[in-house]
Amino acid sequence: AQSVTQLGSHVSVSEGALVLLRCNYSSSVPPYLFWYVQYPNQGLQLLLKYTTGATLVKGINGFEAEFKKSETSFHLTKPSAHMSDAAEYFCAVSVPLDYQLIWGAGTKLIIKP
Amino acid sequence: EAQVTQNPRYLITVTGKKLTVTCSQNMNHEYMSWYRQDPGLGLRQIYYSMNVEVTDKGDVPEGYKVSRKEKRNFPLILESPSPNQTSLYFCASTGTSDTQYFGPGTRLTVL
């Protein structure tokens, strides 16, 4: 069975600092991995995804994530935080072509001026 | 524009008064889902549908019904809403590589 753990329900960083949101997963088969972002009062939007191929995946708004099979991790990073990055971020995993996503509990990113 | 739409966006109702939240997608996706989102609990799947006339329970189906008579529409029905169904609801449809596309959400308050 698949599962996802996001470390830290809240992460606070200063504007301009590195953003690192952690996601670890468990899966019995090579998974698909996703990061979604939810801005206040909005729906969830795909940030980036890993399916196959290159393990470093680039997404929208300057975010990227690296699939590390040996560490069962898919951490989300951004070199320099902007105030507009304040949102909730969700990591998810799926068994390829199973259609079901298993969701992490979410991490709220707070940006300090 | 490819999108998932939900209506209404906001709804306040009273206990026991039947309601329907509509969901429609224009991407010709076969797989659709309903989620509820509650503080501290993340996203929980209520029901999903693999195709027309094929639906199945998710993790928290109690108190909800769905139907899938057409590929594009997947309404969520609360036949007798209760206050514990006060929540933020999202409809999603699934495209290639299991990527889910979400509607804007429906904030439901049951008094």
mmCIF file with all atom_site columns, C-alpha atoms in Angstrom:
data_model
loop_
_atom_site.group_PDB
_atom_site.id
_atom_site.type_symbol
_atom_site.label_atom_id
_atom_site.label_alt_id
_atom_site.label_comp_id
_atom_site.label_asym_id
_atom_site.label_entity_id
_atom_site.label_seq_id
_atom_site.pdbx_PDB_ins_code
_atom_site.Cartn_x
_atom_site.Cartn_y
_atom_site.Cartn_z
_atom_site.occupancy
_atom_site.B_iso_or_equiv
_atom_site.pdbx_formal_charge
_atom_site.auth_seq_id
_atom_site.auth_comp_id
_atom_site.auth_asym_id
_atom_site.auth_atom_id
_atom_site.pdbx_PDB_model_num
ATOM 1   C CA . ALA A 1 1   ? 0.000   0.000  0.000   1.00 0.00 ? 1   ALA A CA 1
ATOM 2   C CA . GLN A 1 2   ? 1.093   3.527  -0.703  1.00 0.00 ? 2   GLN A CA 1
ATOM 3   C CA . SER A 1 3   ? 1.474   6.246  1.894   1.00 0.00 ? 3   SER A CA 1
ATOM 4   C CA . VAL A 1 4   ? 2.801   9.782  2.028   1.00 0.00 ? 4   VAL A CA 1
ATOM 5   C CA . THR A 1 5   ? 4.331   11.703 4.913   1.00 0.00 ? 5   THR A CA 1
ATOM 6   C CA . GLN A 1 6   ? 4.895   15.434 4.809   1.00 0.00 ? 6   GLN A CA 1
ATOM 7   C CA . LEU A 1 7   ? 7.178   16.629 7.546   1.00 0.00 ? 7   LEU A CA 1
ATOM 8   C CA . GLY A 1 8   ? 5.927   19.781 9.204   1.00 0.00 ? 8   GLY A CA 1
ATOM 9   C CA . SER A 1 9   ? 2.356   21.017 9.065   1.00 0.00 ? 9   SER A CA 1
ATOM 10  C CA . HIS A 1 10  ? 3.734   24.572 8.966   1.00 0.00 ? 10  HIS A CA 1
ATOM 11  C CA . VAL A 1 11  ? 7.014   25.831 7.552   1.00 0.00 ? 11  VAL A CA 1
ATOM 12  C CA . SER A 1 12  ? 8.091   29.437 7.943   1.00 0.00 ? 12  SER A CA 1
ATOM 13  C CA . VAL A 1 13  ? 10.851  31.034 5.861   1.00 0.00 ? 13  VAL A CA 1
ATOM 14  C CA . SER A 1 14  ? 11.987  34.586 5.244   1.00 0.00 ? 14  SER A CA 1
ATOM 15  C CA . GLU A 1 15  ? 11.431  36.233 1.897   1.00 0.00 ? 15  GLU A CA 1
ATOM 16  C CA . GLY A 1 16  ? 14.430  35.454 -0.293  1.00 0.00 ? 16  GLY A CA 1
ATOM 17  C CA . ALA A 1 17  ? 15.403  32.344 1.660   1.00 0.00 ? 17  ALA A CA 1
ATOM 18  C CA . LEU A 1 18  ? 15.464  28.767 0.437   1.00 0.00 ? 18  LEU A CA 1
ATOM 19  C CA . VAL A 1 19  ? 12.178  26.897 0.552   1.00 0.00 ? 19  VAL A CA 1
ATOM 20  C CA . LEU A 1 20  ? 12.362  23.188 1.409   1.00 0.00 ? 20  LEU A CA 1
ATOM 21  C CA . LEU A 1 21  ? 9.185   21.172 1.900   1.00 0.00 ? 21  LEU A CA 1
ATOM 22  C CA . ARG A 1 22  ? 9.728   17.535 2.734   1.00 0.00 ? 22  ARG A CA 1
ATOM 23  C CA . CYS A 1 23  ? 7.809   14.565 1.384   1.00 0.00 ? 23  CYS A CA 1
ATOM 24  C CA . ASN A 1 24  ? 8.535   10.888 1.966   1.00 0.00 ? 24  ASN A CA 1
ATOM 25  C CA . TYR A 1 25  ? 6.531   8.101  0.469   1.00 0.00 ? 25  TYR A CA 1
ATOM 26  C CA . SER A 1 26  ? 6.176   4.366  0.579   1.00 0.00 ? 26  SER A CA 1
ATOM 27  C CA . SER A 1 27  ? 5.182   2.355  -2.442  1.00 0.00 ? 27  SER A CA 1
ATOM 28  C CA . SER A 1 28  ? 5.423   -1.278 -3.471  1.00 0.00 ? 28  SER A CA 1
ATOM 29  C CA . VAL A 1 29  ? 5.962   -0.292 -7.111  1.00 0.00 ? 29  VAL A CA 1
ATOM 30  C CA . PRO A 1 30  ? 7.725   2.614  -8.825  1.00 0.00 ? 30  PRO A CA 1
ATOM 31  C CA . PRO A 1 31  ? 5.328   5.449  -8.159  1.00 0.00 ? 31  PRO A CA 1
ATOM 32  C CA . TYR A 1 32  ? 4.126   8.588  -9.806  1.00 0.00 ? 32  TYR A CA 1
ATOM 33  C CA . LEU A 1 33  ? 4.730   11.558 -7.490  1.00 0.00 ? 33  LEU A CA 1
ATOM 34  C CA . PHE A 1 34  ? 3.032   14.938 -7.400  1.00 0.00 ? 34  PHE A CA 1
ATOM 35  C CA . TRP A 1 35  ? 3.150   18.304 -5.690  1.00 0.00 ? 35  TRP A CA 1
ATOM 36  C CA . TYR A 1 36  ? 0.040   20.451 -5.669  1.00 0.00 ? 36  TYR A CA 1
ATOM 37  C CA . VAL A 1 37  ? -0.380  23.986 -4.349  1.00 0.00 ? 37  VAL A CA 1
ATOM 38  C CA . GLN A 1 38  ? -3.496  25.527 -2.843  1.00 0.00 ? 38  GLN A CA 1
ATOM 39  C CA . TYR A 1 39  ? -3.619  29.292 -2.555  1.00 0.00 ? 39  TYR A CA 1
ATOM 40  C CA . PRO A 1 40  ? -6.090  30.771 -0.058  1.00 0.00 ? 40  PRO A CA 1
ATOM 41  C CA . ASN A 1 41  ? -9.705  30.292 -1.112  1.00 0.00 ? 41  ASN A CA 1
ATOM 42  C CA . GLN A 1 42  ? -8.749  28.419 -4.259  1.00 0.00 ? 42  GLN A CA 1
ATOM 43  C CA . GLY A 1 43  ? -8.670  24.867 -5.552  1.00 0.00 ? 43  GLY A CA 1
ATOM 44  C CA . LEU A 1 44  ? -5.579  22.701 -5.885  1.00 0.00 ? 44  LEU A CA 1
ATOM 45  C CA . GLN A 1 45  ? -3.236  23.344 -8.772  1.00 0.00 ? 45  GLN A CA 1
ATOM 46  C CA . LEU A 1 46  ? -0.579  20.984 -10.095 1.00 0.00 ? 46  LEU A CA 1
ATOM 47  C CA . LEU A 1 47  ? 2.892   22.329 -9.316  1.00 0.00 ? 47  LEU A CA 1
ATOM 48  C CA . LEU A 1 48  ? 4.951   19.490 -10.771 1.00 0.00 ? 48  LEU A CA 1
ATOM 49  C CA . LYS A 1 49  ? 5.004   15.741 -11.181 1.00 0.00 ? 49  LYS A CA 1
ATOM 50  C CA . TYR A 1 50  ? 7.403   12.857 -11.619 1.00 0.00 ? 50  TYR A CA 1
ATOM 51  C CA . THR A 1 51  ? 6.404   9.900  -13.733 1.00 0.00 ? 51  THR A CA 1
ATOM 52  C CA . THR A 1 52  ? 9.527   8.455  -15.381 1.00 0.00 ? 52  THR A CA 1
ATOM 53  C CA . GLY A 1 53  ? 12.853  9.667  -16.693 1.00 0.00 ? 53  GLY A CA 1
ATOM 54  C CA . ALA A 1 54  ? 14.780  12.581 -15.246 1.00 0.00 ? 54  ALA A CA 1
ATOM 55  C CA . THR A 1 55  ? 14.611  12.557 -11.479 1.00 0.00 ? 55  THR A CA 1
ATOM 56  C CA . LEU A 1 56  ? 14.883  16.334 -11.121 1.00 0.00 ? 56  LEU A CA 1
ATOM 57  C CA . VAL A 1 57  ? 11.564  17.819 -12.084 1.00 0.00 ? 57  VAL A CA 1
ATOM 58  C CA . LYS A 1 58  ? 10.916  21.503 -12.660 1.00 0.00 ? 58  LYS A CA 1
ATOM 59  C CA . GLY A 1 59  ? 7.525   23.014 -12.084 1.00 0.00 ? 59  GLY A CA 1
ATOM 60  C CA . ILE A 1 60  ? 5.766   26.319 -12.190 1.00 0.00 ? 60  ILE A CA 1
ATOM 61  C CA . ASN A 1 61  ? 6.783   29.429 -10.253 1.00 0.00 ? 61  ASN A CA 1
ATOM 62  C CA . GLY A 1 62  ? 10.426  28.350 -9.907  1.00 0.00 ? 62  GLY A CA 1
ATOM 63  C CA . PHE A 1 63  ? 9.767   25.210 -7.863  1.00 0.00 ? 63  PHE A CA 1
ATOM 64  C CA . GLU A 1 64  ? 11.503  21.918 -8.424  1.00 0.00 ? 64  GLU A CA 1
ATOM 65  C CA . ALA A 1 65  ? 11.604  18.500 -6.797  1.00 0.00 ? 65  ALA A CA 1
ATOM 66  C CA . GLU A 1 66  ? 13.953  15.559 -6.960  1.00 0.00 ? 66  GLU A CA 1
ATOM 67  C CA . PHE A 1 67  ? 12.866  11.943 -6.884  1.00 0.00 ? 67  PHE A CA 1
ATOM 68  C CA . LYS A 1 68  ? 15.316  9.990  -4.726  1.00 0.00 ? 68  LYS A CA 1
ATOM 69  C CA . LYS A 1 69  ? 14.430  6.342  -4.833  1.00 0.00 ? 69  LYS A CA 1
ATOM 70  C CA . SER A 1 70  ? 17.020  5.296  -2.247  1.00 0.00 ? 70  SER A CA 1
ATOM 71  C CA . GLU A 1 71  ? 15.612  7.783  0.243   1.00 0.00 ? 71  GLU A CA 1
ATOM 72  C CA . THR A 1 72  ? 11.963  7.358  -0.853  1.00 0.00 ? 72  THR A CA 1
ATOM 73  C CA . SER A 1 73  ? 11.741  11.122 -0.952  1.00 0.00 ? 73  SER A CA 1
ATOM 74  C CA . PHE A 1 74  ? 10.350  13.793 -3.238  1.00 0.00 ? 74  PHE A CA 1
ATOM 75  C CA . HIS A 1 75  ? 11.219  17.071 -1.515  1.00 0.00 ? 75  HIS A CA 1
ATOM 76  C CA . LEU A 1 76  ? 10.079  20.372 -2.988  1.00 0.00 ? 76  LEU A CA 1
ATOM 77  C CA . THR A 1 77  ? 12.512  23.276 -3.206  1.00 0.00 ? 77  THR A CA 1
ATOM 78  C CA . LYS A 1 78  ? 12.712  26.850 -4.421  1.00 0.00 ? 78  LYS A CA 1
ATOM 79  C CA . PRO A 1 79  ? 15.931  28.864 -4.168  1.00 0.00 ? 79  PRO A CA 1
ATOM 80  C CA . SER A 1 80  ? 14.342  32.157 -3.142  1.00 0.00 ? 80  SER A CA 1
ATOM 81  C CA . ALA A 1 81  ? 10.943  32.531 -1.501  1.00 0.00 ? 81  ALA A CA 1
ATOM 82  C CA . HIS A 1 82  ? 8.495   35.225 -2.566  1.00 0.00 ? 82  HIS A CA 1
ATOM 83  C CA . MET A 1 83  ? 5.567   36.508 -0.572  1.00 0.00 ? 83  MET A CA 1
ATOM 84  C CA . SER A 1 84  ? 3.286   35.108 -3.280  1.00 0.00 ? 84  SER A CA 1
ATOM 85  C CA . ASP A 1 85  ? 4.472   31.572 -2.438  1.00 0.00 ? 85  ASP A CA 1
ATOM 86  C CA . ALA A 1 86  ? 2.462   31.611 0.793   1.00 0.00 ? 86  ALA A CA 1
ATOM 87  C CA . ALA A 1 87  ? 0.050   28.713 0.344   1.00 0.00 ? 87  ALA A CA 1
ATOM 88  C CA . GLU A 1 88  ? -0.580  25.131 1.361   1.00 0.00 ? 88  GLU A CA 1
ATOM 89  C CA . TYR A 1 89  ? 1.396   22.453 -0.452  1.00 0.00 ? 89  TYR A CA 1
ATOM 90  C CA . PHE A 1 90  ? 0.343   18.842 -0.862  1.00 0.00 ? 90  PHE A CA 1
ATOM 91  C CA . CYS A 1 91  ? 2.458   15.876 -1.858  1.00 0.00 ? 91  CYS A CA 1
ATOM 92  C CA . ALA A 1 92  ? 0.731   12.857 -3.427  1.00 0.00 ? 92  ALA A CA 1
ATOM 93  C CA . VAL A 1 93  ? 1.687   9.431  -4.733  1.00 0.00 ? 93  VAL A CA 1
ATOM 94  C CA . SER A 1 94  ? -0.019  7.005  -7.079  1.00 0.00 ? 94  SER A CA 1
ATOM 95  C CA . VAL A 1 95  ? 0.493   3.547  -8.437  1.00 0.00 ? 95  VAL A CA 1
ATOM 96  C CA . PRO A 1 96  ? 0.972   4.293  -12.127 1.00 0.00 ? 96  PRO A CA 1
ATOM 97  C CA . LEU A 1 97  ? -2.284  4.233  -14.048 1.00 0.00 ? 97  LEU A CA 1
ATOM 98  C CA . ASP A 1 98  ? -4.258  3.320  -10.960 1.00 0.00 ? 98  ASP A CA 1
ATOM 99  C CA . TYR A 1 99  ? -5.949  6.763  -11.031 1.00 0.00 ? 99  TYR A CA 1
ATOM 100 C CA . GLN A 1 100 ? -6.015  6.963  -7.229  1.00 0.00 ? 100 GLN A CA 1
ATOM 101 C CA . LEU A 1 101 ? -3.830  9.533  -5.508  1.00 0.00 ? 101 LEU A CA 1
ATOM 102 C CA . ILE A 1 102 ? -2.730  9.049  -1.909  1.00 0.00 ? 102 ILE A CA 1
ATOM 103 C CA . TRP A 1 103 ? -2.340  12.453 -0.289  1.00 0.00 ? 103 TRP A CA 1
ATOM 104 C CA . GLY A 1 104 ? -0.076  13.850 2.341   1.00 0.00 ? 104 GLY A CA 1
ATOM 105 C CA . ALA A 1 105 ? -1.597  15.985 5.080   1.00 0.00 ? 105 ALA A CA 1
ATOM 106 C CA . GLY A 1 106 ? -0.277  19.210 3.593   1.00 0.00 ? 106 GLY A CA 1
ATOM 107 C CA . THR A 1 107 ? 2.269   21.814 4.650   1.00 0.00 ? 107 THR A CA 1
ATOM 108 C CA . LYS A 1 108 ? 1.410   25.477 5.059   1.00 0.00 ? 108 LYS A CA 1
ATOM 109 C CA . LEU A 1 109 ? 4.218   27.667 3.834   1.00 0.00 ? 109 LEU A CA 1
ATOM 110 C CA . ILE A 1 110 ? 4.486   31.002 5.646   1.00 0.00 ? 110 ILE A CA 1
ATOM 111 C CA . ILE A 1 111 ? 6.691   33.730 4.195   1.00 0.00 ? 111 ILE A CA 1
ATOM 112 C CA . LYS A 1 112 ? 8.087   36.303 6.603   1.00 0.00 ? 112 LYS A CA 1
ATOM 113 C CA . PRO A 1 113 ? 8.870   39.776 5.227   1.00 0.00 ? 113 PRO A CA 1
ATOM 114 C CA . GLU B 2 1   ? -10.177 26.203 -21.742 1.00 0.00 ? 1   GLU B CA 1
ATOM 115 C CA . ALA B 2 2   ? -9.805  22.848 -19.983 1.00 0.00 ? 2   ALA B CA 1
ATOM 116 C CA . GLN B 2 3   ? -11.498 23.072 -16.643 1.00 0.00 ? 3   GLN B CA 1
ATOM 117 C CA . VAL B 2 4   ? -13.527 21.522 -13.863 1.00 0.00 ? 4   VAL B CA 1
ATOM 118 C CA . THR B 2 5   ? -16.460 23.585 -12.676 1.00 0.00 ? 5   THR B CA 1
ATOM 119 C CA . GLN B 2 6   ? -18.433 23.258 -9.472  1.00 0.00 ? 6   GLN B CA 1
ATOM 120 C CA . ASN B 2 7   ? -21.614 24.909 -8.304  1.00 0.00 ? 7   ASN B CA 1
ATOM 121 C CA . PRO B 2 8   ? -22.449 26.447 -5.995  1.00 0.00 ? 8   PRO B CA 1
ATOM 122 C CA . ARG B 2 9   ? -19.204 27.880 -4.646  1.00 0.00 ? 9   ARG B CA 1
ATOM 123 C CA . TYR B 2 10  ? -20.756 28.666 -1.284  1.00 0.00 ? 10  TYR B CA 1
ATOM 124 C CA . LEU B 2 11  ? -23.805 27.133 0.354   1.00 0.00 ? 11  LEU B CA 1
ATOM 125 C CA . ILE B 2 12  ? -25.402 27.533 3.768   1.00 0.00 ? 12  ILE B CA 1
ATOM 126 C CA . THR B 2 13  ? -28.187 25.118 4.528   1.00 0.00 ? 13  THR B CA 1
ATOM 127 C CA . VAL B 2 14  ? -29.995 23.519 7.434   1.00 0.00 ? 14  VAL B CA 1
ATOM 128 C CA . THR B 2 15  ? -29.892 19.993 8.785   1.00 0.00 ? 15  THR B CA 1
ATOM 129 C CA . GLY B 2 16  ? -31.920 17.540 6.736   1.00 0.00 ? 16  GLY B CA 1
ATOM 130 C CA . LYS B 2 17  ? -32.487 19.661 3.641   1.00 0.00 ? 17  LYS B CA 1
ATOM 131 C CA . LYS B 2 18  ? -31.357 17.705 0.585   1.00 0.00 ? 18  LYS B CA 1
ATOM 132 C CA . LEU B 2 19  ? -28.772 19.365 -1.598  1.00 0.00 ? 19  LEU B CA 1
ATOM 133 C CA . THR B 2 20  ? -26.739 18.668 -4.711  1.00 0.00 ? 20  THR B CA 1
ATOM 134 C CA . VAL B 2 21  ? -23.342 20.032 -5.632  1.00 0.00 ? 21  VAL B CA 1
ATOM 135 C CA . THR B 2 22  ? -22.721 19.854 -9.345  1.00 0.00 ? 22  THR B CA 1
ATOM 136 C CA . CYS B 2 23  ? -19.409 19.076 -11.016 1.00 0.00 ? 23  CYS B CA 1
ATOM 137 C CA . SER B 2 24  ? -18.617 19.178 -14.697 1.00 0.00 ? 24  SER B CA 1
ATOM 138 C CA . GLN B 2 25  ? -15.418 18.692 -16.713 1.00 0.00 ? 25  GLN B CA 1
ATOM 139 C CA . ASN B 2 26  ? -14.732 19.413 -20.369 1.00 0.00 ? 26  ASN B CA 1
ATOM 140 C CA . MET B 2 27  ? -11.624 17.251 -20.797 1.00 0.00 ? 27  MET B CA 1
ATOM 141 C CA . ASN B 2 28  ? -13.375 13.979 -21.656 1.00 0.00 ? 28  ASN B CA 1
ATOM 142 C CA . HIS B 2 29  ? -11.832 12.292 -18.629 1.00 0.00 ? 29  HIS B CA 1
ATOM 143 C CA . GLU B 2 30  ? -13.214 8.967  -17.545 1.00 0.00 ? 30  GLU B CA 1
ATOM 144 C CA . TYR B 2 31  ? -12.121 9.086  -13.907 1.00 0.00 ? 31  TYR B CA 1
ATOM 145 C CA . MET B 2 32  ? -13.597 11.633 -11.507 1.00 0.00 ? 32  MET B CA 1
ATOM 146 C CA . SER B 2 33  ? -13.527 12.056 -7.730  1.00 0.00 ? 33  SER B CA 1
ATOM 147 C CA . TRP B 2 34  ? -15.044 13.975 -4.870  1.00 0.00 ? 34  TRP B CA 1
ATOM 148 C CA . TYR B 2 35  ? -12.987 15.054 -1.867  1.00 0.00 ? 35  TYR B CA 1
ATOM 149 C CA . ARG B 2 36  ? -13.645 16.894 1.311   1.00 0.00 ? 36  ARG B CA 1
ATOM 150 C CA . GLN B 2 37  ? -11.016 19.039 2.969   1.00 0.00 ? 37  GLN B CA 1
ATOM 151 C CA . ASP B 2 38  ? -11.054 19.731 6.696   1.00 0.00 ? 38  ASP B CA 1
ATOM 152 C CA . PRO B 2 39  ? -8.449  21.547 8.805   1.00 0.00 ? 39  PRO B CA 1
ATOM 153 C CA . GLY B 2 40  ? -5.769  19.153 10.000  1.00 0.00 ? 40  GLY B CA 1
ATOM 154 C CA . LEU B 2 41  ? -7.221  16.223 8.049   1.00 0.00 ? 41  LEU B CA 1
ATOM 155 C CA . GLY B 2 42  ? -6.050  17.074 4.549   1.00 0.00 ? 42  GLY B CA 1
ATOM 156 C CA . LEU B 2 43  ? -7.948  15.714 1.564   1.00 0.00 ? 43  LEU B CA 1
ATOM 157 C CA . ARG B 2 44  ? -10.208 12.715 2.006   1.00 0.00 ? 44  ARG B CA 1
ATOM 158 C CA . GLN B 2 45  ? -11.843 10.994 -0.911  1.00 0.00 ? 45  GLN B CA 1
ATOM 159 C CA . ILE B 2 46  ? -15.610 10.588 -0.668  1.00 0.00 ? 46  ILE B CA 1
ATOM 160 C CA . TYR B 2 47  ? -16.514 8.786  -3.898  1.00 0.00 ? 47  TYR B CA 1
ATOM 161 C CA . TYR B 2 48  ? -14.943 8.175  -7.261  1.00 0.00 ? 48  TYR B CA 1
ATOM 162 C CA . SER B 2 49  ? -16.124 7.105  -10.673 1.00 0.00 ? 49  SER B CA 1
ATOM 163 C CA . MET B 2 50  ? -14.174 5.117  -13.235 1.00 0.00 ? 50  MET B CA 1
ATOM 164 C CA . ASN B 2 51  ? -16.650 5.839  -16.027 1.00 0.00 ? 51  ASN B CA 1
ATOM 165 C CA . VAL B 2 52  ? -20.322 6.370  -16.809 1.00 0.00 ? 52  VAL B CA 1
ATOM 166 C CA . GLU B 2 53  ? -22.503 4.350  -14.435 1.00 0.00 ? 53  GLU B CA 1
ATOM 167 C CA . VAL B 2 54  ? -19.429 3.100  -12.532 1.00 0.00 ? 54  VAL B CA 1
ATOM 168 C CA . THR B 2 55  ? -18.968 4.580  -9.059  1.00 0.00 ? 55  THR B CA 1
ATOM 169 C CA . ASP B 2 56  ? -17.334 3.393  -5.868  1.00 0.00 ? 56  ASP B CA 1
ATOM 170 C CA . LYS B 2 57  ? -16.811 4.479  -2.291  1.00 0.00 ? 57  LYS B CA 1
ATOM 171 C CA . GLY B 2 58  ? -13.743 6.341  -1.196  1.00 0.00 ? 58  GLY B CA 1
ATOM 172 C CA . ASP B 2 59  ? -12.514 6.746  2.350   1.00 0.00 ? 59  ASP B CA 1
ATOM 173 C CA . VAL B 2 60  ? -15.440 8.732  3.816   1.00 0.00 ? 60  VAL B CA 1
ATOM 174 C CA . PRO B 2 61  ? -18.632 7.898  1.849   1.00 0.00 ? 61  PRO B CA 1
ATOM 175 C CA . GLU B 2 62  ? -21.139 7.911  4.721   1.00 0.00 ? 62  GLU B CA 1
ATOM 176 C CA . GLY B 2 63  ? -23.920 10.444 4.199   1.00 0.00 ? 63  GLY B CA 1
ATOM 177 C CA . TYR B 2 64  ? -23.134 11.059 0.528   1.00 0.00 ? 64  TYR B CA 1
ATOM 178 C CA . LYS B 2 65  ? -24.359 9.777  -2.818  1.00 0.00 ? 65  LYS B CA 1
ATOM 179 C CA . VAL B 2 66  ? -23.094 10.313 -6.335  1.00 0.00 ? 66  VAL B CA 1
ATOM 180 C CA . SER B 2 67  ? -24.244 9.562  -9.830  1.00 0.00 ? 67  SER B CA 1
ATOM 181 C CA . ARG B 2 68  ? -22.494 9.392  -13.204 1.00 0.00 ? 68  ARG B CA 1
ATOM 182 C CA . LYS B 2 69  ? -25.033 9.416  -15.982 1.00 0.00 ? 69  LYS B CA 1
ATOM 183 C CA . GLU B 2 70  ? -22.816 11.312 -18.411 1.00 0.00 ? 70  GLU B CA 1
ATOM 184 C CA . LYS B 2 71  ? -19.060 11.360 -18.712 1.00 0.00 ? 71  LYS B CA 1
ATOM 185 C CA . ARG B 2 72  ? -18.750 15.100 -18.087 1.00 0.00 ? 72  ARG B CA 1
ATOM 186 C CA . ASN B 2 73  ? -20.947 15.369 -14.957 1.00 0.00 ? 73  ASN B CA 1
ATOM 187 C CA . PHE B 2 74  ? -20.451 13.927 -11.492 1.00 0.00 ? 74  PHE B CA 1
ATOM 188 C CA . PRO B 2 75  ? -22.852 15.449 -8.951  1.00 0.00 ? 75  PRO B CA 1
ATOM 189 C CA . LEU B 2 76  ? -22.499 14.983 -5.198  1.00 0.00 ? 76  LEU B CA 1
ATOM 190 C CA . ILE B 2 77  ? -25.744 14.503 -3.318  1.00 0.00 ? 77  ILE B CA 1
ATOM 191 C CA . LEU B 2 78  ? -26.344 14.992 0.389   1.00 0.00 ? 78  LEU B CA 1
ATOM 192 C CA . GLU B 2 79  ? -29.810 13.618 1.035   1.00 0.00 ? 79  GLU B CA 1
ATOM 193 C CA . SER B 2 80  ? -29.988 14.617 4.695   1.00 0.00 ? 80  SER B CA 1
ATOM 194 C CA . PRO B 2 81  ? -27.081 16.915 5.527   1.00 0.00 ? 81  PRO B CA 1
ATOM 195 C CA . SER B 2 82  ? -25.789 17.112 9.077   1.00 0.00 ? 82  SER B CA 1
ATOM 196 C CA . PRO B 2 83  ? -23.484 19.649 10.733  1.00 0.00 ? 83  PRO B CA 1
ATOM 197 C CA . ASN B 2 84  ? -20.516 17.232 10.551  1.00 0.00 ? 84  ASN B CA 1
ATOM 198 C CA . GLN B 2 85  ? -20.699 17.558 6.773   1.00 0.00 ? 85  GLN B CA 1
ATOM 199 C CA . THR B 2 86  ? -19.738 21.215 7.018   1.00 0.00 ? 86  THR B CA 1
ATOM 200 C CA . SER B 2 87  ? -16.581 21.259 4.953   1.00 0.00 ? 87  SER B CA 1
ATOM 201 C CA . LEU B 2 88  ? -14.826 22.379 1.792   1.00 0.00 ? 88  LEU B CA 1
ATOM 202 C CA . TYR B 2 89  ? -15.591 20.059 -1.113  1.00 0.00 ? 89  TYR B CA 1
ATOM 203 C CA . PHE B 2 90  ? -13.562 19.532 -4.267  1.00 0.00 ? 90  PHE B CA 1
ATOM 204 C CA . CYS B 2 91  ? -14.364 17.717 -7.449  1.00 0.00 ? 91  CYS B CA 1
ATOM 205 C CA . ALA B 2 92  ? -11.471 16.425 -9.547  1.00 0.00 ? 92  ALA B CA 1
ATOM 206 C CA . SER B 2 93  ? -11.047 14.678 -12.860 1.00 0.00 ? 93  SER B CA 1
ATOM 207 C CA . THR B 2 94  ? -8.029  12.574 -13.764 1.00 0.00 ? 94  THR B CA 1
ATOM 208 C CA . GLY B 2 95  ? -6.093  12.867 -16.990 1.00 0.00 ? 95  GLY B CA 1
ATOM 209 C CA . THR B 2 96  ? -2.937  11.250 -18.281 1.00 0.00 ? 96  THR B CA 1
ATOM 210 C CA . SER B 2 97  ? -0.320  9.979  -15.839 1.00 0.00 ? 97  SER B CA 1
ATOM 211 C CA . ASP B 2 98  ? -2.886  10.063 -13.020 1.00 0.00 ? 98  ASP B CA 1
ATOM 212 C CA . THR B 2 99  ? -2.781  13.870 -12.961 1.00 0.00 ? 99  THR B CA 1
ATOM 213 C CA . GLN B 2 100 ? -5.838  15.264 -11.192 1.00 0.00 ? 100 GLN B CA 1
ATOM 214 C CA . TYR B 2 101 ? -7.482  18.542 -12.158 1.00 0.00 ? 101 TYR B CA 1
ATOM 215 C CA . PHE B 2 102 ? -9.503  20.226 -9.459  1.00 0.00 ? 102 PHE B CA 1
ATOM 216 C CA . GLY B 2 103 ? -12.550 22.411 -9.407  1.00 0.00 ? 103 GLY B CA 1
ATOM 217 C CA . PRO B 2 104 ? -12.545 25.666 -7.419  1.00 0.00 ? 104 PRO B CA 1
ATOM 218 C CA . GLY B 2 105 ? -14.257 24.140 -4.397  1.00 0.00 ? 105 GLY B CA 1
ATOM 219 C CA . THR B 2 106 ? -17.622 24.403 -2.672  1.00 0.00 ? 106 THR B CA 1
ATOM 220 C CA . ARG B 2 107 ? -17.728 25.678 0.884   1.00 0.00 ? 107 ARG B CA 1
ATOM 221 C CA . LEU B 2 108 ? -20.706 24.063 2.608   1.00 0.00 ? 108 LEU B CA 1
ATOM 222 C CA . THR B 2 109 ? -22.079 25.053 5.996   1.00 0.00 ? 109 THR B CA 1
ATOM 223 C CA . VAL B 2 110 ? -24.804 22.921 7.556   1.00 0.00 ? 110 VAL B CA 1
ATOM 224 C CA . LEU B 2 111 ? -26.589 24.569 10.480  1.00 0.00 ? 111 LEU B CA 1
#
